[in-house]
mmCIF file with all atom_site columns, C-alpha atoms in Angstrom:
data_model
loop_
_atom_site.group_PDB
_atom_site.id
_atom_site.type_symbol
_atom_site.label_atom_id
_atom_site.label_alt_id
_atom_site.label_comp_id
_atom_site.label_asym_id
_atom_site.label_entity_id
_atom_site.label_seq_id
_atom_site.pdbx_PDB_ins_code
_atom_site.Cartn_x
_atom_site.Cartn_y
_atom_site.Cartn_z
_atom_site.occupancy
_atom_site.B_iso_or_equiv
_atom_site.pdbx_formal_charge
_atom_site.auth_seq_id
_atom_site.auth_comp_id
_atom_site.auth_asym_id
_atom_site.auth_atom_id
_atom_site.pdbx_PDB_model_num
ATOM 1   C CA . ASN A 1 1   ? 4.305   29.394 5.885   1.00 64.00 ? 289 ASN A CA 1
ATOM 2   C CA . ALA A 1 2   ? 3.478   33.562 6.068   1.00 73.00 ? 290 ALA A CA 1
ATOM 3   C CA . GLY A 1 3   ? 0.942   33.035 3.766   1.00 91.00 ? 291 GLY A CA 1
ATOM 4   C CA . VAL A 1 4   ? -0.897  37.285 4.053   1.00 95.00 ? 292 VAL A CA 1
ATOM 5   C CA . THR A 1 5   ? 0.931   39.857 6.248   1.00 95.00 ? 293 THR A CA 1
ATOM 6   C CA . GLN A 1 6   ? -0.227  43.240 7.469   1.00 96.00 ? 294 GLN A CA 1
ATOM 7   C CA . THR A 1 7   ? 1.716   45.842 9.046   1.00 95.00 ? 295 THR A CA 1
ATOM 8   C CA . PRO A 1 8   ? 0.836   47.362 11.497  1.00 96.00 ? 296 PRO A CA 1
ATOM 9   C CA . LYS A 1 9   ? -1.497  44.835 13.590  1.00 95.00 ? 297 LYS A CA 1
ATOM 10  C CA . PHE A 1 10  ? -2.765  48.342 15.763  1.00 96.00 ? 298 PHE A CA 1
ATOM 11  C CA . GLN A 1 11  ? -2.547  51.870 15.060  1.00 96.00 ? 299 GLN A CA 1
ATOM 12  C CA . VAL A 1 12  ? -3.805  55.141 16.831  1.00 97.00 ? 300 VAL A CA 1
ATOM 13  C CA . LEU A 1 13  ? -3.884  58.062 14.671  1.00 96.00 ? 301 LEU A CA 1
ATOM 14  C CA . LYS A 1 14  ? -5.607  61.649 14.873  1.00 97.00 ? 302 LYS A CA 1
ATOM 15  C CA . THR A 1 15  ? -8.041  63.356 12.587  1.00 97.00 ? 303 THR A CA 1
ATOM 16  C CA . GLY A 1 16  ? -5.755  64.574 9.672   1.00 96.00 ? 304 GLY A CA 1
ATOM 17  C CA . GLN A 1 17  ? -3.299  62.419 9.890   1.00 97.00 ? 305 GLN A CA 1
ATOM 18  C CA . SER A 1 18  ? -2.421  59.795 7.123   1.00 96.00 ? 306 SER A CA 1
ATOM 19  C CA . MET A 1 19  ? -0.825  56.410 7.212   1.00 96.00 ? 307 MET A CA 1
ATOM 20  C CA . THR A 1 20  ? -0.493  53.465 5.135   1.00 97.00 ? 308 THR A CA 1
ATOM 21  C CA . LEU A 1 21  ? -1.469  50.178 5.632   1.00 98.00 ? 309 LEU A CA 1
ATOM 22  C CA . GLN A 1 22  ? 1.272   47.258 4.415   1.00 97.00 ? 310 GLN A CA 1
ATOM 23  C CA . CYS A 1 23  ? 0.305   44.227 2.712   1.00 97.00 ? 311 CYS A CA 1
ATOM 24  C CA . ALA A 1 24  ? 2.693   41.139 0.868   1.00 97.00 ? 312 ALA A CA 1
ATOM 25  C CA . GLN A 1 25  ? 1.485   38.057 0.078   1.00 95.00 ? 313 GLN A CA 1
ATOM 26  C CA . ASP A 1 26  ? 4.104   34.805 -0.086  1.00 94.00 ? 314 ASP A CA 1
ATOM 27  C CA . MET A 1 27  ? 1.822   32.731 -2.096  1.00 91.00 ? 315 MET A CA 1
ATOM 28  C CA . ASN A 1 28  ? 2.352   33.844 -5.872  1.00 91.00 ? 316 ASN A CA 1
ATOM 29  C CA . HIS A 1 29  ? -1.582  34.945 -6.039  1.00 89.00 ? 317 HIS A CA 1
ATOM 30  C CA . ASN A 1 30  ? -2.812  37.224 -8.755  1.00 87.00 ? 318 ASN A CA 1
ATOM 31  C CA . SER A 1 31  ? -5.697  38.861 -7.114  1.00 88.00 ? 319 SER A CA 1
ATOM 32  C CA . MET A 1 32  ? -5.309  41.375 -3.521  1.00 91.00 ? 320 MET A CA 1
ATOM 33  C CA . TYR A 1 33  ? -7.547  42.995 -2.196  1.00 93.00 ? 321 TYR A CA 1
ATOM 34  C CA . TRP A 1 34  ? -8.722  45.540 1.217   1.00 96.00 ? 322 TRP A CA 1
ATOM 35  C CA . TYR A 1 35  ? -11.037 44.921 3.072   1.00 95.00 ? 323 TYR A CA 1
ATOM 36  C CA . ARG A 1 36  ? -13.096 46.725 6.142   1.00 96.00 ? 324 ARG A CA 1
ATOM 37  C CA . GLN A 1 37  ? -15.221 45.569 9.160   1.00 95.00 ? 325 GLN A CA 1
ATOM 38  C CA . ASP A 1 38  ? -17.222 47.233 11.865  1.00 93.00 ? 326 ASP A CA 1
ATOM 39  C CA . PRO A 1 39  ? -19.489 45.677 14.185  1.00 84.00 ? 327 PRO A CA 1
ATOM 40  C CA . GLY A 1 40  ? -22.937 44.499 13.189  1.00 78.00 ? 328 GLY A CA 1
ATOM 41  C CA . MET A 1 41  ? -21.816 45.023 8.821   1.00 81.00 ? 329 MET A CA 1
ATOM 42  C CA . GLY A 1 42  ? -19.475 42.308 7.816   1.00 86.00 ? 330 GLY A CA 1
ATOM 43  C CA . LEU A 1 43  ? -16.635 42.619 5.367   1.00 91.00 ? 331 LEU A CA 1
ATOM 44  C CA . ARG A 1 44  ? -17.058 45.500 2.962   1.00 93.00 ? 332 ARG A CA 1
ATOM 45  C CA . LEU A 1 45  ? -14.455 45.998 0.182   1.00 92.00 ? 333 LEU A CA 1
ATOM 46  C CA . ILE A 1 46  ? -12.379 48.903 -0.519  1.00 95.00 ? 334 ILE A CA 1
ATOM 47  C CA . TYR A 1 47  ? -10.269 48.052 -3.511  1.00 94.00 ? 335 TYR A CA 1
ATOM 48  C CA . TYR A 1 48  ? -8.979  45.258 -4.916  1.00 91.00 ? 336 TYR A CA 1
ATOM 49  C CA . SER A 1 49  ? -6.566  44.840 -7.560  1.00 90.00 ? 337 SER A CA 1
ATOM 50  C CA . ALA A 1 50  ? -7.172  41.593 -9.748  1.00 84.00 ? 338 ALA A CA 1
ATOM 51  C CA . SER A 1 51  ? -3.797  41.215 -11.476 1.00 84.00 ? 339 SER A CA 1
ATOM 52  C CA . GLU A 1 52  ? -0.404  43.331 -11.015 1.00 87.00 ? 340 GLU A CA 1
ATOM 53  C CA . GLY A 1 53  ? -0.314  46.747 -12.248 1.00 88.00 ? 341 GLY A CA 1
ATOM 54  C CA . THR A 1 54  ? -4.211  47.126 -12.075 1.00 89.00 ? 342 THR A CA 1
ATOM 55  C CA . THR A 1 55  ? -6.686  48.576 -9.540  1.00 93.00 ? 343 THR A CA 1
ATOM 56  C CA . ASP A 1 56  ? -10.046 48.983 -9.254  1.00 91.00 ? 344 ASP A CA 1
ATOM 57  C CA . LYS A 1 57  ? -12.791 50.290 -6.334  1.00 92.00 ? 345 LYS A CA 1
ATOM 58  C CA . GLY A 1 58  ? -14.981 48.420 -4.267  1.00 90.00 ? 346 GLY A CA 1
ATOM 59  C CA . GLU A 1 59  ? -18.044 49.057 -2.128  1.00 88.00 ? 347 GLU A CA 1
ATOM 60  C CA . VAL A 1 60  ? -16.118 51.984 0.104   1.00 94.00 ? 348 VAL A CA 1
ATOM 61  C CA . PRO A 1 61  ? -13.596 53.823 -1.347  1.00 96.00 ? 349 PRO A CA 1
ATOM 62  C CA . ASN A 1 62  ? -13.962 57.042 -0.676  1.00 96.00 ? 350 ASN A CA 1
ATOM 63  C CA . GLY A 1 63  ? -10.897 57.831 1.489   1.00 96.00 ? 351 GLY A CA 1
ATOM 64  C CA . TYR A 1 64  ? -8.894  55.794 0.509   1.00 97.00 ? 352 TYR A CA 1
ATOM 65  C CA . ASN A 1 65  ? -6.108  55.042 -1.925  1.00 97.00 ? 353 ASN A CA 1
ATOM 66  C CA . VAL A 1 66  ? -4.169  51.996 -3.000  1.00 97.00 ? 354 VAL A CA 1
ATOM 67  C CA . SER A 1 67  ? -1.021  50.534 -4.392  1.00 96.00 ? 355 SER A CA 1
ATOM 68  C CA . ARG A 1 68  ? -0.094  47.140 -5.902  1.00 95.00 ? 356 ARG A CA 1
ATOM 69  C CA . LEU A 1 69  ? 3.956   47.854 -5.635  1.00 89.00 ? 357 LEU A CA 1
ATOM 70  C CA . ASN A 1 70  ? 4.446   44.553 -7.617  1.00 94.00 ? 358 ASN A CA 1
ATOM 71  C CA . LYS A 1 71  ? 3.053   40.961 -7.275  1.00 94.00 ? 359 LYS A CA 1
ATOM 72  C CA . ARG A 1 72  ? 3.496   40.326 -3.669  1.00 96.00 ? 360 ARG A CA 1
ATOM 73  C CA . GLU A 1 73  ? 2.469   43.589 -2.495  1.00 97.00 ? 361 GLU A CA 1
ATOM 74  C CA . PHE A 1 74  ? -0.508  45.922 -2.077  1.00 97.00 ? 362 PHE A CA 1
ATOM 75  C CA . SER A 1 75  ? -0.958  49.250 0.318   1.00 97.00 ? 363 SER A CA 1
ATOM 76  C CA . LEU A 1 76  ? -4.141  51.070 1.508   1.00 98.00 ? 364 LEU A CA 1
ATOM 77  C CA . ARG A 1 77  ? -3.135  54.931 2.092   1.00 97.00 ? 365 ARG A CA 1
ATOM 78  C CA . LEU A 1 78  ? -5.342  56.892 4.702   1.00 96.00 ? 366 LEU A CA 1
ATOM 79  C CA . GLU A 1 79  ? -4.575  60.801 3.389   1.00 93.00 ? 367 GLU A CA 1
ATOM 80  C CA . SER A 1 80  ? -6.576  62.065 5.653   1.00 96.00 ? 368 SER A CA 1
ATOM 81  C CA . ALA A 1 81  ? -8.142  60.156 8.830   1.00 96.00 ? 369 ALA A CA 1
ATOM 82  C CA . ALA A 1 82  ? -11.234 60.425 10.144  1.00 97.00 ? 370 ALA A CA 1
ATOM 83  C CA . PRO A 1 83  ? -13.382 59.185 12.814  1.00 96.00 ? 371 PRO A CA 1
ATOM 84  C CA . SER A 1 84  ? -15.602 56.966 10.372  1.00 96.00 ? 372 SER A CA 1
ATOM 85  C CA . GLN A 1 85  ? -12.699 55.284 9.245   1.00 97.00 ? 373 GLN A CA 1
ATOM 86  C CA . THR A 1 86  ? -11.765 53.651 12.545  1.00 97.00 ? 374 THR A CA 1
ATOM 87  C CA . SER A 1 87  ? -12.303 50.010 11.564  1.00 97.00 ? 375 SER A CA 1
ATOM 88  C CA . VAL A 1 88  ? -10.532 46.669 11.515  1.00 96.00 ? 376 VAL A CA 1
ATOM 89  C CA . TYR A 1 89  ? -8.740  46.527 8.138   1.00 98.00 ? 377 TYR A CA 1
ATOM 90  C CA . PHE A 1 90  ? -7.894  42.884 6.114   1.00 97.00 ? 378 PHE A CA 1
ATOM 91  C CA . CYS A 1 91  ? -6.120  42.185 3.317   1.00 96.00 ? 379 CYS A CA 1
ATOM 92  C CA . ALA A 1 92  ? -6.186  38.972 1.257   1.00 93.00 ? 380 ALA A CA 1
ATOM 93  C CA . SER A 1 93  ? -5.321  37.246 -1.762  1.00 91.00 ? 381 SER A CA 1
ATOM 94  C CA . SER A 1 94  ? -6.661  35.080 -4.114  1.00 86.00 ? 382 SER A CA 1
ATOM 95  C CA . LEU A 1 95  ? -5.026  33.044 -6.501  1.00 79.00 ? 383 LEU A CA 1
ATOM 96  C CA . LEU A 1 96  ? -7.079  32.570 -9.778  1.00 67.00 ? 384 LEU A CA 1
ATOM 97  C CA . GLN A 1 97  ? -7.424  36.265 -11.479 1.00 59.00 ? 385 GLN A CA 1
ATOM 98  C CA . GLY A 1 98  ? -10.464 37.373 -11.778 1.00 52.00 ? 386 GLY A CA 1
ATOM 99  C CA . ASN A 1 99  ? -12.338 34.408 -10.676 1.00 57.00 ? 387 ASN A CA 1
ATOM 100 C CA . PRO A 1 100 ? -14.320 34.482 -6.874  1.00 56.00 ? 388 PRO A CA 1
ATOM 101 C CA . GLY A 1 101 ? -12.721 31.686 -5.458  1.00 66.00 ? 389 GLY A CA 1
ATOM 102 C CA . GLU A 1 102 ? -11.356 31.207 -2.241  1.00 78.00 ? 390 GLU A CA 1
ATOM 103 C CA . LEU A 1 103 ? -9.166  34.249 -0.339  1.00 86.00 ? 391 LEU A CA 1
ATOM 104 C CA . PHE A 1 104 ? -6.459  33.859 2.247   1.00 89.00 ? 392 PHE A CA 1
ATOM 105 C CA . PHE A 1 105 ? -6.860  36.510 5.060   1.00 93.00 ? 393 PHE A CA 1
ATOM 106 C CA . GLY A 1 106 ? -4.280  38.311 7.055   1.00 95.00 ? 394 GLY A CA 1
ATOM 107 C CA . GLU A 1 107 ? -4.616  38.839 10.801  1.00 93.00 ? 395 GLU A CA 1
ATOM 108 C CA . GLY A 1 108 ? -5.862  42.403 10.333  1.00 95.00 ? 396 GLY A CA 1
ATOM 109 C CA . SER A 1 109 ? -5.017  45.176 11.114  1.00 97.00 ? 397 SER A CA 1
ATOM 110 C CA . ARG A 1 110 ? -6.770  47.884 14.033  1.00 96.00 ? 398 ARG A CA 1
ATOM 111 C CA . LEU A 1 111 ? -7.032  51.243 13.377  1.00 97.00 ? 399 LEU A CA 1
ATOM 112 C CA . THR A 1 112 ? -8.355  53.553 15.863  1.00 97.00 ? 400 THR A CA 1
ATOM 113 C CA . VAL A 1 113 ? -8.956  57.376 14.548  1.00 97.00 ? 401 VAL A CA 1
ATOM 114 C CA . LEU A 1 114 ? -9.384  60.047 17.494  1.00 96.00 ? 402 LEU A CA 1
ATOM 115 C CA . GLU B 2 1   ? -26.792 45.642 -6.583  1.00 77.00 ? 7   GLU B CA 1
ATOM 116 C CA . ASP B 2 2   ? -25.630 42.918 -5.476  1.00 81.00 ? 8   ASP B CA 1
ATOM 117 C CA . LYS B 2 3   ? -27.089 41.737 -2.399  1.00 88.00 ? 9   LYS B CA 1
ATOM 118 C CA . VAL B 2 4   ? -25.977 39.018 0.635   1.00 93.00 ? 10  VAL B CA 1
ATOM 119 C CA . VAL B 2 5   ? -28.282 38.710 3.784   1.00 95.00 ? 11  VAL B CA 1
ATOM 120 C CA . GLN B 2 6   ? -27.530 36.372 6.418   1.00 97.00 ? 12  GLN B CA 1
ATOM 121 C CA . SER B 2 7   ? -30.186 35.026 9.144   1.00 96.00 ? 13  SER B CA 1
ATOM 122 C CA . PRO B 2 8   ? -30.145 34.938 12.119  1.00 96.00 ? 14  PRO B CA 1
ATOM 123 C CA . LEU B 2 9   ? -27.674 37.821 13.327  1.00 95.00 ? 15  LEU B CA 1
ATOM 124 C CA . SER B 2 10  ? -26.639 35.940 16.463  1.00 96.00 ? 16  SER B CA 1
ATOM 125 C CA . LEU B 2 11  ? -27.601 32.316 17.469  1.00 96.00 ? 17  LEU B CA 1
ATOM 126 C CA . VAL B 2 12  ? -27.011 30.878 21.169  1.00 97.00 ? 18  VAL B CA 1
ATOM 127 C CA . VAL B 2 13  ? -27.181 26.795 21.741  1.00 97.00 ? 19  VAL B CA 1
ATOM 128 C CA . HIS B 2 14  ? -25.601 24.651 23.915  1.00 97.00 ? 20  HIS B CA 1
ATOM 129 C CA . GLU B 2 15  ? -23.215 21.905 22.964  1.00 97.00 ? 21  GLU B CA 1
ATOM 130 C CA . GLY B 2 16  ? -24.831 18.644 21.032  1.00 97.00 ? 22  GLY B CA 1
ATOM 131 C CA . ASP B 2 17  ? -27.205 20.963 19.027  1.00 97.00 ? 23  ASP B CA 1
ATOM 132 C CA . THR B 2 18  ? -27.631 21.064 15.598  1.00 97.00 ? 24  THR B CA 1
ATOM 133 C CA . VAL B 2 19  ? -28.069 24.672 13.993  1.00 98.00 ? 25  VAL B CA 1
ATOM 134 C CA . THR B 2 20  ? -28.800 25.963 10.879  1.00 98.00 ? 26  THR B CA 1
ATOM 135 C CA . LEU B 2 21  ? -27.217 29.708 9.338   1.00 98.00 ? 27  LEU B CA 1
ATOM 136 C CA . ASN B 2 22  ? -28.911 31.134 6.472   1.00 98.00 ? 28  ASN B CA 1
ATOM 137 C CA . CYS B 2 23  ? -27.742 33.455 3.872   1.00 97.00 ? 29  CYS B CA 1
ATOM 138 C CA . SER B 2 24  ? -29.936 34.573 0.649   1.00 96.00 ? 30  SER B CA 1
ATOM 139 C CA . TYR B 2 25  ? -29.048 36.764 -1.715  1.00 93.00 ? 31  TYR B CA 1
ATOM 140 C CA . GLU B 2 26  ? -29.101 38.751 -5.051  1.00 90.00 ? 32  GLU B CA 1
ATOM 141 C CA . VAL B 2 27  ? -26.946 38.584 -7.933  1.00 82.00 ? 33  VAL B CA 1
ATOM 142 C CA . THR B 2 28  ? -26.399 39.894 -11.158 1.00 77.00 ? 34  THR B CA 1
ATOM 143 C CA . ASN B 2 29  ? -24.344 36.739 -12.915 1.00 79.00 ? 35  ASN B CA 1
ATOM 144 C CA . PHE B 2 30  ? -24.037 34.307 -10.061 1.00 81.00 ? 36  PHE B CA 1
ATOM 145 C CA . ARG B 2 31  ? -20.384 32.892 -9.986  1.00 80.00 ? 37  ARG B CA 1
ATOM 146 C CA . SER B 2 32  ? -20.478 31.407 -6.864  1.00 87.00 ? 38  SER B CA 1
ATOM 147 C CA . LEU B 2 33  ? -20.999 31.096 -3.104  1.00 92.00 ? 39  LEU B CA 1
ATOM 148 C CA . LEU B 2 34  ? -18.135 30.823 0.048   1.00 93.00 ? 40  LEU B CA 1
ATOM 149 C CA . TRP B 2 35  ? -19.057 30.735 4.072   1.00 95.00 ? 41  TRP B CA 1
ATOM 150 C CA . TYR B 2 36  ? -16.319 31.436 5.808   1.00 95.00 ? 42  TYR B CA 1
ATOM 151 C CA . LYS B 2 37  ? -15.870 31.221 9.626   1.00 95.00 ? 43  LYS B CA 1
ATOM 152 C CA . GLN B 2 38  ? -14.068 34.062 12.067  1.00 94.00 ? 44  GLN B CA 1
ATOM 153 C CA . GLU B 2 39  ? -12.993 33.334 15.346  1.00 92.00 ? 45  GLU B CA 1
ATOM 154 C CA . LYS B 2 40  ? -10.988 36.274 16.889  1.00 82.00 ? 46  LYS B CA 1
ATOM 155 C CA . LYS B 2 41  ? -9.056  37.594 13.924  1.00 84.00 ? 47  LYS B CA 1
ATOM 156 C CA . ALA B 2 42  ? -8.712  36.024 9.943   1.00 89.00 ? 48  ALA B CA 1
ATOM 157 C CA . PRO B 2 43  ? -11.900 34.932 8.448   1.00 91.00 ? 49  PRO B CA 1
ATOM 158 C CA . THR B 2 44  ? -11.077 31.155 7.398   1.00 91.00 ? 50  THR B CA 1
ATOM 159 C CA . PHE B 2 45  ? -12.178 29.239 4.740   1.00 90.00 ? 51  PHE B CA 1
ATOM 160 C CA . LEU B 2 46  ? -15.021 26.414 4.626   1.00 93.00 ? 52  LEU B CA 1
ATOM 161 C CA . PHE B 2 47  ? -17.019 26.021 1.455   1.00 90.00 ? 53  PHE B CA 1
ATOM 162 C CA . MET B 2 48  ? -17.570 27.186 -1.990  1.00 90.00 ? 54  MET B CA 1
ATOM 163 C CA . LEU B 2 49  ? -21.101 26.277 -3.608  1.00 92.00 ? 55  LEU B CA 1
ATOM 164 C CA . THR B 2 50  ? -21.276 26.568 -7.501  1.00 87.00 ? 56  THR B CA 1
ATOM 165 C CA . SER B 2 51  ? -23.588 24.561 -8.572  1.00 80.00 ? 57  SER B CA 1
ATOM 166 C CA . SER B 2 52  ? -28.056 24.025 -6.905  1.00 82.00 ? 58  SER B CA 1
ATOM 167 C CA . GLY B 2 53  ? -28.224 20.871 -4.463  1.00 82.00 ? 59  GLY B CA 1
ATOM 168 C CA . ILE B 2 54  ? -25.304 19.649 -4.342  1.00 85.00 ? 60  ILE B CA 1
ATOM 169 C CA . GLU B 2 55  ? -23.907 19.323 -0.916  1.00 88.00 ? 61  GLU B CA 1
ATOM 170 C CA . LYS B 2 56  ? -20.444 20.080 0.602   1.00 91.00 ? 62  LYS B CA 1
ATOM 171 C CA . LYS B 2 57  ? -19.617 18.255 3.225   1.00 92.00 ? 63  LYS B CA 1
ATOM 172 C CA . SER B 2 58  ? -16.859 19.016 6.046   1.00 93.00 ? 64  SER B CA 1
ATOM 173 C CA . GLY B 2 59  ? -16.478 16.711 9.267   1.00 95.00 ? 65  GLY B CA 1
ATOM 174 C CA . ARG B 2 60  ? -20.258 18.027 11.153  1.00 97.00 ? 66  ARG B CA 1
ATOM 175 C CA . LEU B 2 61  ? -20.326 21.173 8.793   1.00 97.00 ? 67  LEU B CA 1
ATOM 176 C CA . SER B 2 62  ? -22.422 20.751 5.549   1.00 97.00 ? 68  SER B CA 1
ATOM 177 C CA . SER B 2 63  ? -23.794 23.143 2.988   1.00 96.00 ? 69  SER B CA 1
ATOM 178 C CA . ILE B 2 64  ? -25.566 23.209 0.175   1.00 95.00 ? 70  ILE B CA 1
ATOM 179 C CA . LEU B 2 65  ? -27.435 25.916 -2.286  1.00 94.00 ? 71  LEU B CA 1
ATOM 180 C CA . ASP B 2 66  ? -30.176 26.806 -4.158  1.00 92.00 ? 72  ASP B CA 1
ATOM 181 C CA . LYS B 2 67  ? -30.224 28.790 -6.881  1.00 86.00 ? 73  LYS B CA 1
ATOM 182 C CA . LYS B 2 68  ? -33.513 29.059 -7.894  1.00 89.00 ? 74  LYS B CA 1
ATOM 183 C CA . GLU B 2 69  ? -34.829 30.316 -4.967  1.00 89.00 ? 75  GLU B CA 1
ATOM 184 C CA . LEU B 2 70  ? -30.958 32.426 -4.043  1.00 92.00 ? 76  LEU B CA 1
ATOM 185 C CA . PHE B 2 71  ? -30.171 31.048 -0.856  1.00 93.00 ? 77  PHE B CA 1
ATOM 186 C CA . SER B 2 72  ? -27.641 28.837 0.880   1.00 96.00 ? 78  SER B CA 1
ATOM 187 C CA . ILE B 2 73  ? -27.645 27.088 4.115   1.00 97.00 ? 79  ILE B CA 1
ATOM 188 C CA . LEU B 2 74  ? -24.719 26.142 6.501   1.00 98.00 ? 80  LEU B CA 1
ATOM 189 C CA . ASN B 2 75  ? -25.818 23.299 8.840   1.00 98.00 ? 81  ASN B CA 1
ATOM 190 C CA . ILE B 2 76  ? -23.762 22.260 11.581  1.00 98.00 ? 82  ILE B CA 1
ATOM 191 C CA . THR B 2 77  ? -24.668 19.224 13.901  1.00 97.00 ? 83  THR B CA 1
ATOM 192 C CA . ALA B 2 78  ? -23.778 18.097 17.882  1.00 97.00 ? 84  ALA B CA 1
ATOM 193 C CA . THR B 2 79  ? -21.916 21.465 17.767  1.00 97.00 ? 85  THR B CA 1
ATOM 194 C CA . GLN B 2 80  ? -19.149 22.127 20.216  1.00 97.00 ? 86  GLN B CA 1
ATOM 195 C CA . THR B 2 81  ? -18.021 25.265 22.099  1.00 96.00 ? 87  THR B CA 1
ATOM 196 C CA . GLY B 2 82  ? -15.054 25.558 19.528  1.00 96.00 ? 88  GLY B CA 1
ATOM 197 C CA . ASP B 2 83  ? -17.960 26.449 17.140  1.00 97.00 ? 89  ASP B CA 1
ATOM 198 C CA . SER B 2 84  ? -18.582 29.761 18.828  1.00 97.00 ? 90  SER B CA 1
ATOM 199 C CA . ALA B 2 85  ? -17.429 32.196 16.045  1.00 97.00 ? 91  ALA B CA 1
ATOM 200 C CA . VAL B 2 86  ? -18.705 34.351 13.286  1.00 95.00 ? 92  VAL B CA 1
ATOM 201 C CA . TYR B 2 87  ? -20.111 33.122 10.281  1.00 97.00 ? 93  TYR B CA 1
ATOM 202 C CA . LEU B 2 88  ? -20.113 34.615 6.846   1.00 96.00 ? 94  LEU B CA 1
ATOM 203 C CA . CYS B 2 89  ? -21.594 34.270 3.525   1.00 95.00 ? 95  CYS B CA 1
ATOM 204 C CA . ALA B 2 90  ? -20.300 35.934 0.043   1.00 93.00 ? 96  ALA B CA 1
ATOM 205 C CA . LEU B 2 91  ? -21.044 36.288 -3.180  1.00 89.00 ? 97  LEU B CA 1
ATOM 206 C CA . GLY B 2 92  ? -19.282 35.863 -6.358  1.00 81.00 ? 98  GLY B CA 1
ATOM 207 C CA . ASP B 2 93  ? -20.234 37.634 -9.632  1.00 72.00 ? 99  ASP B CA 1
ATOM 208 C CA . TYR B 2 94  ? -19.599 37.039 -12.724 1.00 62.00 ? 100 TYR B CA 1
ATOM 209 C CA . ASN B 2 95  ? -19.550 40.610 -13.382 1.00 61.00 ? 101 ASN B CA 1
ATOM 210 C CA . GLN B 2 96  ? -17.751 41.847 -10.945 1.00 60.00 ? 102 GLN B CA 1
ATOM 211 C CA . GLY B 2 97  ? -14.013 39.823 -11.614 1.00 59.00 ? 103 GLY B CA 1
ATOM 212 C CA . GLY B 2 98  ? -12.556 38.423 -8.417  1.00 66.00 ? 104 GLY B CA 1
ATOM 213 C CA . LYS B 2 99  ? -14.171 40.152 -6.251  1.00 77.00 ? 105 LYS B CA 1
ATOM 214 C CA . LEU B 2 100 ? -16.385 38.796 -3.047  1.00 85.00 ? 106 LEU B CA 1
ATOM 215 C CA . ILE B 2 101 ? -19.688 40.609 -1.385  1.00 88.00 ? 107 ILE B CA 1
ATOM 216 C CA . PHE B 2 102 ? -20.556 39.431 1.999   1.00 92.00 ? 108 PHE B CA 1
ATOM 217 C CA . GLY B 2 103 ? -23.021 39.606 3.920   1.00 94.00 ? 109 GLY B CA 1
ATOM 218 C CA . GLN B 2 104 ? -23.253 40.682 7.934   1.00 94.00 ? 110 GLN B CA 1
ATOM 219 C CA . GLY B 2 105 ? -22.529 37.395 9.388   1.00 95.00 ? 111 GLY B CA 1
ATOM 220 C CA . THR B 2 106 ? -24.351 35.799 11.872  1.00 96.00 ? 112 THR B CA 1
ATOM 221 C CA . GLU B 2 107 ? -22.675 35.244 15.540  1.00 95.00 ? 113 GLU B CA 1
ATOM 222 C CA . LEU B 2 108 ? -22.569 31.780 16.571  1.00 97.00 ? 114 LEU B CA 1
ATOM 223 C CA . SER B 2 109 ? -22.046 30.996 20.894  1.00 97.00 ? 115 SER B CA 1
ATOM 224 C CA . VAL B 2 110 ? -22.223 27.539 21.997  1.00 97.00 ? 116 VAL B CA 1
ATOM 225 C CA . LYS B 2 111 ? -22.369 26.878 25.488  1.00 97.00 ? 117 LYS B CA 1
ATOM 226 C CA . PRO B 2 112 ? -20.857 24.032 27.254  1.00 95.00 ? 118 PRO B CA 1
#
């Protein structure tokens, strides 16, 4: 059972470079989310997709874009990386559209921007 | 704006101790409050609470919600070293679709 799979697990970028974090879930969930986690800050929502074809901003969307490619996949793009985007990124999914129940998380992607 | 505050931020106890972790919140339209445990990697789900006064229990862990006073507690009895983790509290709001707003987390360290 793969659950939620994120790639890459680690990435080092230079300021100004771009990259895309990929996320896929195989649980037929409707909603998907991207969070970032920084020391002492808990998890902060970047963007979410309540259902295929929709995306919405979370608490900290600046500097990021997302694409809900299909029901399984939700990608997060950094167009011009900045040191402030150094963080651990988590993708998550949930079954019920619009219902904040249990989230299933991926293993995380550690991004360092130099 | 919805807000979740956890306390304490960190806690060190010895095996066998009982601990209580706190989560207070502000929300426009409460829907649910969830607890997660995070060890080295991804958070894992513990409990979801929607009604006041009803205790959820799983082994040595239990949690309860007070919607009048706007807080929840997570209790762990007879702690073990395997309970060492960051415990996260998260809030669901009816007006926010399926999003969860997380607190800062409480880092629990259980010493042998």
